[in-house]
Amino acid sequence: MGTYTGNDLNNYKQAHKERRFIFQRWKSWTMSGNGGNDTLIGGPKNDTIYGDDGNDNLYGKGGNDYLSGGSGHDYLNGGSGNDTLSGYFGNDTLDGGTGSDRMYGGTGHDLYVVDSTGDVVTEYFNQGIDTVKSSISYTLGANLEHLTLTGSAYSGYGNSLNNRISGNSYNNFLWGKSGNDYLYGYGGNDTLSGDVGNDSLYGGTGNDTLYGGSGNDYLDGGTGSDWMYGGTGNDRYVVNSTGDVVTEYFNQGIDTLYSSISYTLGANLENLTLTGSAYYGYGNSLNNSISGNSYNNYLWGNSGSDYLYGNAGNDTLSGDLGNDYLRGGSGNDSLYGGSGNDTLYGNSGNDYLDGGTGSDWMYGGTGN
């Protein structure tokens, strides 16, 4: 075994006008960088490399190596073999390389690269916000916050923390478990399950399946024909395709749908907001709240006691059945109360107000 200390390394740097030292002899080495930003590269045997102070780059290469970053923001790469990597202080990147590696980032916001089922990542409580990039299916261990799937990895599972889990271009299964999680499917036909907590699910491209679970969840299928089920809680949905399907069951919360296409609320959905250039919005048998956008909208409450808001544009609002509240907003609007005891506000513009049957209250606002 050979030993090369920081003082020896400093002498080497001064002599060779560089900050890089490579050990390639067929023996094991112990190296210490001490101060400065060092690059230390081991050989084919079992090496021990200490970065010490500074922002260091440590490479174990072959053998079963021990790499210790010390203070600073360090990059540790074990190479081949079953390596042990310790980042200690700073925001470190730990890549065990091939083999079954043990990685401990220490304090700071650390990044881990995992490529084997034998890799073990250890973090302790309150030691930063840490991320695992995994080319295999992976479950976040204790005290790990974020997971990004790379390569052809299929599944990613969270833990009890507030996780951010991102898929790749393949068909992924992402499960947040408990905590308020963010799940991103990106490419592929993905299945995302928030489970417990107030979760945000983004399908990305492809035909995705999103399950909110319990809690007040946000579900956005992205492009493609997506199936979304929020579960219990007051959920929010984003719809942008006629192929999107939103499912809610009885008494599972007050749910809101944001649609960039014309849309009719399905069963057990309460509220609708039109976005983009969507033209019409239709309610159901519940007490709905339906809001238009800046275009000329047609809003229909259907049965139930509904709230209709035209907002900008020259809108047509129809309360139909129930005791409805209609507000035209700006523009020249037409408001029809239908049956029931309705309240109609024209607001600004030259509006037309027809209360229909029942005892209605109407106020035109400014304009003729």
CSV table of C-alpha atoms in Angstrom, one decimal:
chain,number,residue,atom,x,y,z
A,1,MET,CA,0.0,0.0,0.0
A,2,GLY,CA,1.2,3.5,-0.8
A,3,THR,CA,0.3,6.8,1.0
A,4,TYR,CA,0.2,10.2,-0.5
A,5,THR,CA,-0.7,13.1,1.8
A,6,GLY,CA,-1.9,16.6,1.1
A,7,ASN,CA,1.6,18.1,1.5
A,8,ASP,CA,3.0,15.7,-1.0
A,9,LEU,CA,0.2,16.5,-3.3
A,10,ASN,CA,0.8,20.2,-3.0
A,11,ASN,CA,4.4,19.7,-3.9
A,12,TYR,CA,3.3,17.6,-6.9
A,13,LYS,CA,0.9,20.4,-8.0
A,14,GLN,CA,3.6,23.0,-7.7
A,15,ALA,CA,6.0,20.9,-9.8
A,16,HIS,CA,3.5,20.0,-12.5
A,17,LYS,CA,1.4,23.2,-12.5
A,18,GLU,CA,-1.9,21.2,-12.2
A,19,ARG,CA,-4.4,20.1,-9.6
A,20,ARG,CA,-4.8,16.5,-10.6
A,21,PHE,CA,-3.1,13.4,-9.4
A,22,ILE,CA,-3.7,9.9,-10.8
A,23,PHE,CA,-2.7,6.6,-9.1
A,24,GLN,CA,-2.4,3.8,-11.7
A,25,ARG,CA,0.1,1.4,-10.1
A,26,TRP,CA,-1.0,-2.1,-9.2
A,27,LYS,CA,-1.2,-1.4,-5.4
A,28,SER,CA,-3.6,0.2,-3.0
A,29,TRP,CA,-3.2,3.8,-2.1
A,30,THR,CA,-4.3,6.2,0.7
A,31,MET,CA,-4.6,9.8,-0.5
A,32,SER,CA,-5.5,13.1,1.3
A,33,GLY,CA,-6.2,16.3,-0.6
A,34,ASN,CA,-6.2,18.6,2.4
A,35,GLY,CA,-6.8,22.2,1.3
A,36,GLY,CA,-7.8,23.3,-2.2
A,37,ASN,CA,-10.0,22.0,-4.9
A,38,ASP,CA,-8.5,18.6,-5.7
A,39,THR,CA,-8.9,15.9,-8.3
A,40,LEU,CA,-7.8,12.5,-6.9
A,41,ILE,CA,-8.0,9.4,-9.0
A,42,GLY,CA,-7.4,5.9,-7.7
A,43,GLY,CA,-6.1,2.9,-9.4
A,44,PRO,CA,-7.3,-0.7,-9.9
A,45,LYS,CA,-6.8,-1.8,-6.3
A,46,ASN,CA,-8.7,-0.9,-3.1
A,47,ASP,CA,-7.9,2.8,-2.5
A,48,THR,CA,-8.8,5.2,0.3
A,49,ILE,CA,-9.2,8.8,-0.8
A,50,TYR,CA,-9.9,11.8,1.3
A,51,GLY,CA,-10.8,15.1,-0.3
A,52,ASP,CA,-10.7,17.1,3.0
A,53,ASP,CA,-11.2,20.9,2.4
A,54,GLY,CA,-12.3,22.4,-0.9
A,55,ASN,CA,-14.6,21.3,-3.7
A,56,ASP,CA,-13.0,18.0,-4.7
A,57,ASN,CA,-13.4,15.4,-7.4
A,58,LEU,CA,-12.7,11.9,-6.2
A,59,TYR,CA,-12.6,8.8,-8.5
A,60,GLY,CA,-12.0,5.3,-7.1
A,61,LYS,CA,-11.7,3.6,-10.4
A,62,GLY,CA,-11.2,-0.2,-9.9
A,63,GLY,CA,-11.3,-2.0,-6.6
A,64,ASN,CA,-13.4,-1.7,-3.5
A,65,ASP,CA,-12.7,1.9,-2.6
A,66,TYR,CA,-13.5,4.3,0.3
A,67,LEU,CA,-14.0,7.9,-0.8
A,68,SER,CA,-14.6,10.7,1.7
A,69,GLY,CA,-15.4,14.2,0.4
A,70,GLY,CA,-14.9,16.2,3.6
A,71,SER,CA,-16.0,19.8,3.6
A,72,GLY,CA,-16.9,21.6,0.3
A,73,HIS,CA,-19.2,20.6,-2.5
A,74,ASP,CA,-17.6,17.4,-3.7
A,75,TYR,CA,-18.1,14.9,-6.6
A,76,LEU,CA,-17.4,11.2,-5.6
A,77,ASN,CA,-17.3,8.4,-8.2
A,78,GLY,CA,-16.6,4.9,-7.0
A,79,GLY,CA,-16.0,3.3,-10.4
A,80,SER,CA,-16.1,-0.4,-10.5
A,81,GLY,CA,-16.2,-2.5,-7.4
A,82,ASN,CA,-18.2,-2.4,-4.2
A,83,ASP,CA,-17.4,1.1,-2.9
A,84,THR,CA,-18.2,3.2,0.1
A,85,LEU,CA,-18.7,6.9,-0.5
A,86,SER,CA,-19.1,9.6,2.2
A,87,GLY,CA,-19.8,13.2,1.2
A,88,TYR,CA,-19.9,14.6,4.8
A,89,PHE,CA,-20.3,18.5,4.5
A,90,GLY,CA,-21.6,20.4,1.5
A,91,ASN,CA,-23.8,19.7,-1.4
A,92,ASP,CA,-22.3,16.6,-2.8
A,93,THR,CA,-22.8,14.3,-5.7
A,94,LEU,CA,-22.2,10.6,-5.0
A,95,ASP,CA,-22.1,8.0,-7.8
A,96,GLY,CA,-21.1,4.6,-6.7
A,97,GLY,CA,-20.5,3.3,-10.3
A,98,THR,CA,-20.9,-0.4,-11.0
A,99,GLY,CA,-21.1,-2.8,-8.1
A,100,SER,CA,-23.0,-2.8,-4.8
A,101,ASP,CA,-22.1,0.6,-3.3
A,102,ARG,CA,-22.8,2.3,0.0
A,103,MET,CA,-23.4,6.0,-0.1
A,104,TYR,CA,-23.8,8.6,2.7
A,105,GLY,CA,-24.1,12.2,1.7
A,106,GLY,CA,-24.1,13.8,5.1
A,107,THR,CA,-25.3,17.4,5.6
A,108,GLY,CA,-26.2,19.5,2.6
A,109,HIS,CA,-28.4,19.0,-0.4
A,110,ASP,CA,-26.9,15.8,-1.9
A,111,LEU,CA,-27.4,14.0,-5.2
A,112,TYR,CA,-27.1,10.2,-5.5
A,113,VAL,CA,-26.7,8.1,-8.6
A,114,VAL,CA,-28.0,4.6,-8.3
A,115,ASP,CA,-27.6,1.8,-10.9
A,116,SER,CA,-27.8,-1.4,-8.9
A,117,THR,CA,-30.2,-3.1,-6.6
A,118,GLY,CA,-27.2,-3.6,-4.3
A,119,ASP,CA,-26.7,0.2,-3.9
A,120,VAL,CA,-27.6,1.5,-0.4
A,121,VAL,CA,-28.2,5.2,0.2
A,122,THR,CA,-28.2,6.5,3.8
A,123,GLU,CA,-29.4,9.9,5.0
A,124,TYR,CA,-30.2,11.1,8.5
A,125,PHE,CA,-32.9,13.4,9.8
A,126,ASN,CA,-32.8,17.1,8.8
A,127,GLN,CA,-29.6,16.8,6.7
A,128,GLY,CA,-30.8,18.7,3.7
A,129,ILE,CA,-33.1,18.1,0.6
A,130,ASP,CA,-31.6,15.1,-1.2
A,131,THR,CA,-32.2,13.6,-4.6
A,132,VAL,CA,-31.7,10.1,-6.0
A,133,LYS,CA,-31.2,9.6,-9.8
A,134,SER,CA,-31.9,5.9,-10.5
A,135,SER,CA,-31.6,3.9,-13.6
A,136,ILE,CA,-33.5,1.0,-11.9
A,137,SER,CA,-36.9,0.9,-10.2
A,138,TYR,CA,-36.4,2.5,-6.8
A,139,THR,CA,-38.1,3.2,-3.5
A,140,LEU,CA,-36.9,6.2,-1.5
A,141,GLY,CA,-35.5,5.3,1.9
A,142,ALA,CA,-35.9,7.3,5.1
A,143,ASN,CA,-35.0,11.0,4.9
A,144,LEU,CA,-34.7,11.1,1.1
A,145,GLU,CA,-36.9,13.6,-0.6
A,146,HIS,CA,-36.7,13.5,-4.4
A,147,LEU,CA,-36.4,10.7,-7.0
A,148,THR,CA,-35.7,11.0,-10.7
A,149,LEU,CA,-35.9,7.9,-12.9
A,150,THR,CA,-33.3,7.6,-15.7
A,151,GLY,CA,-32.6,5.1,-18.4
A,152,SER,CA,-35.3,2.5,-18.7
A,153,ALA,CA,-36.3,2.4,-15.0
A,154,TYR,CA,-40.0,1.6,-14.6
A,155,SER,CA,-41.3,2.4,-11.1
A,156,GLY,CA,-40.6,5.0,-8.4
A,157,TYR,CA,-42.0,5.0,-4.9
A,158,GLY,CA,-41.9,7.7,-2.3
A,159,ASN,CA,-41.9,7.6,1.5
A,160,SER,CA,-43.6,9.6,4.3
A,161,LEU,CA,-41.9,12.9,3.3
A,162,ASN,CA,-43.0,15.5,0.8
A,163,ASN,CA,-41.5,13.9,-2.3
A,164,ARG,CA,-40.9,15.0,-5.9
A,165,ILE,CA,-40.8,11.9,-8.1
A,166,SER,CA,-40.1,12.2,-11.9
A,167,GLY,CA,-40.4,9.6,-14.6
A,168,ASN,CA,-38.6,9.2,-17.8
A,169,SER,CA,-39.6,8.6,-21.5
A,170,TYR,CA,-40.9,5.1,-20.7
A,171,ASN,CA,-44.2,3.9,-19.2
A,172,ASN,CA,-43.7,4.6,-15.5
A,173,PHE,CA,-45.6,3.8,-12.3
A,174,LEU,CA,-45.0,6.5,-9.7
A,175,TRP,CA,-46.5,6.2,-6.2
A,176,GLY,CA,-46.1,9.1,-3.7
A,177,LYS,CA,-47.4,7.3,-0.6
A,178,SER,CA,-47.9,9.6,2.3
A,179,GLY,CA,-46.8,13.2,2.3
A,180,ASN,CA,-47.7,16.1,0.0
A,181,ASP,CA,-46.0,14.8,-3.2
A,182,TYR,CA,-45.3,16.1,-6.7
A,183,LEU,CA,-45.4,13.4,-9.4
A,184,TYR,CA,-44.2,14.0,-13.0
A,185,GLY,CA,-44.8,11.3,-15.6
A,186,TYR,CA,-43.2,13.1,-18.5
A,187,GLY,CA,-43.0,10.8,-21.6
A,188,GLY,CA,-44.8,7.5,-22.0
A,189,ASN,CA,-48.2,6.2,-20.8
A,190,ASP,CA,-47.8,6.6,-17.1
A,191,THR,CA,-49.7,5.7,-14.0
A,192,LEU,CA,-49.4,8.2,-11.1
A,193,SER,CA,-50.8,7.6,-7.6
A,194,GLY,CA,-50.6,10.3,-5.0
A,195,ASP,CA,-52.1,8.2,-2.2
A,196,VAL,CA,-52.2,10.1,1.2
A,197,GLY,CA,-51.6,13.8,1.3
A,198,ASN,CA,-52.3,16.9,-0.8
A,199,ASP,CA,-50.6,15.8,-4.0
A,200,SER,CA,-49.9,17.3,-7.4
A,201,LEU,CA,-49.8,14.9,-10.4
A,202,TYR,CA,-48.6,15.8,-13.9
A,203,GLY,CA,-49.0,13.2,-16.5
A,204,GLY,CA,-47.0,14.9,-19.3
A,205,THR,CA,-47.2,13.4,-22.8
A,206,GLY,CA,-48.9,10.1,-23.4
A,207,ASN,CA,-52.2,8.6,-22.3
A,208,ASP,CA,-51.8,8.7,-18.5
A,209,THR,CA,-53.8,7.4,-15.5
A,210,LEU,CA,-53.8,9.6,-12.4
A,211,TYR,CA,-55.1,8.7,-8.9
A,212,GLY,CA,-55.1,11.4,-6.4
A,213,GLY,CA,-56.0,9.3,-3.3
A,214,SER,CA,-57.0,11.1,-0.1
A,215,GLY,CA,-56.3,14.8,0.4
A,216,ASN,CA,-56.9,17.9,-1.8
A,217,ASP,CA,-55.1,16.9,-5.0
A,218,TYR,CA,-54.2,18.6,-8.3
A,219,LEU,CA,-54.4,16.4,-11.4
A,220,ASP,CA,-53.1,17.5,-14.8
A,221,GLY,CA,-53.0,14.7,-17.3
A,222,GLY,CA,-51.1,16.8,-19.9
A,223,THR,CA,-51.3,16.0,-23.6
A,224,GLY,CA,-53.0,12.8,-24.7
A,225,SER,CA,-56.2,11.0,-23.6
A,226,ASP,CA,-55.9,10.8,-19.8
A,227,TRP,CA,-58.0,9.2,-17.0
A,228,MET,CA,-58.1,11.1,-13.7
A,229,TYR,CA,-59.6,10.2,-10.4
A,230,GLY,CA,-59.0,12.5,-7.5
A,231,GLY,CA,-60.5,10.4,-4.7
A,232,THR,CA,-61.6,12.0,-1.5
A,233,GLY,CA,-60.9,15.6,-0.7
A,234,ASN,CA,-61.4,18.9,-2.7
A,235,ASP,CA,-59.6,18.1,-5.9
A,236,ARG,CA,-58.7,20.2,-9.0
A,237,TYR,CA,-58.4,18.8,-12.5
A,238,VAL,CA,-56.9,20.2,-15.7
A,239,VAL,CA,-58.5,19.1,-18.9
A,240,ASN,CA,-57.2,19.9,-22.4
A,241,SER,CA,-58.4,17.0,-24.6
A,242,THR,CA,-61.8,15.6,-25.5
A,243,GLY,CA,-60.2,12.2,-24.7
A,244,ASP,CA,-59.7,13.2,-21.0
A,245,VAL,CA,-62.0,11.4,-18.5
A,246,VAL,CA,-62.6,12.7,-15.0
A,247,THR,CA,-64.2,10.4,-12.4
A,248,GLU,CA,-65.5,11.4,-9.0
A,249,TYR,CA,-67.8,9.5,-6.7
A,250,PHE,CA,-70.6,10.6,-4.4
A,251,ASN,CA,-69.7,12.8,-1.4
A,252,GLN,CA,-65.9,12.9,-2.1
A,253,GLY,CA,-65.4,16.6,-1.7
A,254,ILE,CA,-66.0,19.8,-3.7
A,255,ASP,CA,-64.1,19.4,-6.9
A,256,THR,CA,-63.1,22.0,-9.6
A,257,LEU,CA,-62.3,21.4,-13.2
A,258,TYR,CA,-60.2,23.8,-15.4
A,259,SER,CA,-60.8,23.2,-19.0
A,260,SER,CA,-59.2,24.7,-22.1
A,261,ILE,CA,-61.9,23.0,-24.3
A,262,SER,CA,-65.7,23.2,-24.1
A,263,TYR,CA,-66.8,20.9,-21.3
A,264,THR,CA,-69.8,19.4,-19.6
A,265,LEU,CA,-69.4,18.5,-15.9
A,266,GLY,CA,-69.8,14.8,-15.2
A,267,ALA,CA,-71.4,13.2,-12.2
A,268,ASN,CA,-70.3,14.4,-8.8
A,269,LEU,CA,-68.2,17.3,-10.2
A,270,GLU,CA,-69.2,20.7,-8.8
A,271,ASN,CA,-67.2,23.6,-10.3
A,272,LEU,CA,-66.0,24.5,-13.8
A,273,THR,CA,-63.6,27.2,-15.0
A,274,LEU,CA,-63.0,27.7,-18.7
A,275,THR,CA,-59.5,28.6,-19.7
A,276,GLY,CA,-57.7,29.3,-23.0
A,277,SER,CA,-60.2,29.6,-25.9
A,278,ALA,CA,-62.9,27.2,-24.5
A,279,TYR,CA,-66.4,28.3,-25.6
A,280,TYR,CA,-69.1,26.7,-23.6
A,281,GLY,CA,-69.5,25.2,-20.1
A,282,TYR,CA,-72.4,23.0,-19.0
A,283,GLY,CA,-73.3,22.1,-15.5
A,284,ASN,CA,-75.1,19.0,-14.0
A,285,SER,CA,-77.7,18.3,-11.3
A,286,LEU,CA,-75.5,19.6,-8.5
A,287,ASN,CA,-75.1,23.2,-7.3
A,288,ASN,CA,-72.4,24.3,-9.8
A,289,SER,CA,-70.1,27.3,-10.0
A,290,ILE,CA,-69.2,27.9,-13.7
A,291,SER,CA,-66.9,30.7,-14.8
A,292,GLY,CA,-66.1,31.8,-18.4
A,293,ASN,CA,-62.9,33.3,-19.8
A,294,SER,CA,-62.1,36.3,-22.0
A,295,TYR,CA,-63.9,34.9,-25.0
A,296,ASN,CA,-67.7,35.0,-25.8
A,297,ASN,CA,-68.9,32.1,-23.7
A,298,TYR,CA,-72.1,30.1,-23.3
A,299,LEU,CA,-72.7,28.9,-19.8
A,300,TRP,CA,-75.6,26.7,-18.8
A,301,GLY,CA,-76.2,25.7,-15.2
A,302,ASN,CA,-78.7,22.9,-15.9
A,303,SER,CA,-80.5,21.8,-12.7
A,304,GLY,CA,-79.3,22.8,-9.3
A,305,SER,CA,-78.9,26.3,-7.8
A,306,ASP,CA,-75.9,27.5,-9.8
A,307,TYR,CA,-73.5,30.4,-9.9
A,308,LEU,CA,-72.6,31.5,-13.4
A,309,TYR,CA,-69.8,34.1,-14.1
A,310,GLY,CA,-69.3,35.3,-17.6
A,311,ASN,CA,-66.2,37.5,-16.9
A,312,ALA,CA,-64.9,39.2,-20.1
A,313,GLY,CA,-66.5,38.8,-23.5
A,314,ASN,CA,-70.1,39.0,-24.8
A,315,ASP,CA,-71.5,36.0,-22.9
A,316,THR,CA,-74.8,34.1,-22.7
A,317,LEU,CA,-75.7,32.7,-19.3
A,318,SER,CA,-78.6,30.4,-18.7
A,319,GLY,CA,-79.4,29.3,-15.1
A,320,ASP,CA,-82.2,26.9,-16.2
A,321,LEU,CA,-83.6,25.0,-13.1
A,322,GLY,CA,-83.0,26.0,-9.5
A,323,ASN,CA,-82.4,29.3,-7.8
A,324,ASP,CA,-79.5,30.6,-9.7
A,325,TYR,CA,-77.0,33.5,-9.4
A,326,LEU,CA,-75.8,35.0,-12.8
A,327,ARG,CA,-73.2,37.7,-13.2
A,328,GLY,CA,-72.4,38.9,-16.7
A,329,GLY,CA,-69.1,40.7,-16.1
A,330,SER,CA,-67.7,43.0,-18.8
A,331,GLY,CA,-69.1,42.9,-22.3
A,332,ASN,CA,-72.7,42.9,-23.7
A,333,ASP,CA,-74.2,39.9,-22.0
A,334,SER,CA,-77.5,38.0,-22.2
A,335,LEU,CA,-78.7,36.5,-18.9
A,336,TYR,CA,-81.6,34.0,-18.6
A,337,GLY,CA,-82.6,33.0,-15.2
A,338,GLY,CA,-85.0,30.2,-16.2
A,339,SER,CA,-87.3,28.7,-13.5
A,340,GLY,CA,-86.7,29.4,-9.8
A,341,ASN,CA,-86.0,32.6,-7.9
A,342,ASP,CA,-82.9,33.9,-9.6
A,343,THR,CA,-80.5,36.8,-9.1
A,344,LEU,CA,-79.1,38.5,-12.3
A,345,TYR,CA,-76.3,41.1,-12.4
A,346,GLY,CA,-75.5,42.5,-15.8
A,347,ASN,CA,-72.5,44.5,-14.7
A,348,SER,CA,-70.9,46.7,-17.3
A,349,GLY,CA,-72.0,46.7,-21.0
A,350,ASN,CA,-75.3,46.7,-22.7
A,351,ASP,CA,-76.9,43.6,-21.2
A,352,TYR,CA,-80.2,41.7,-21.7
A,353,LEU,CA,-81.7,40.2,-18.5
A,354,ASP,CA,-84.6,37.8,-18.4
A,355,GLY,CA,-85.4,36.3,-15.0
A,356,GLY,CA,-87.8,33.7,-16.4
A,357,THR,CA,-90.4,32.2,-14.1
A,358,GLY,CA,-90.3,32.7,-10.3
A,359,SER,CA,-89.5,35.8,-8.1
A,360,ASP,CA,-86.4,37.2,-9.6
A,361,TRP,CA,-84.0,40.1,-8.8
A,362,MET,CA,-82.3,41.8,-11.7
A,363,TYR,CA,-79.7,44.6,-11.8
A,364,GLY,CA,-78.4,45.7,-15.2
A,365,GLY,CA,-75.4,47.7,-14.0
A,366,THR,CA,-73.8,50.4,-16.2
A,367,GLY,CA,-74.7,50.5,-19.9
A,368,ASN,CA,-78.0,50.5,-21.8
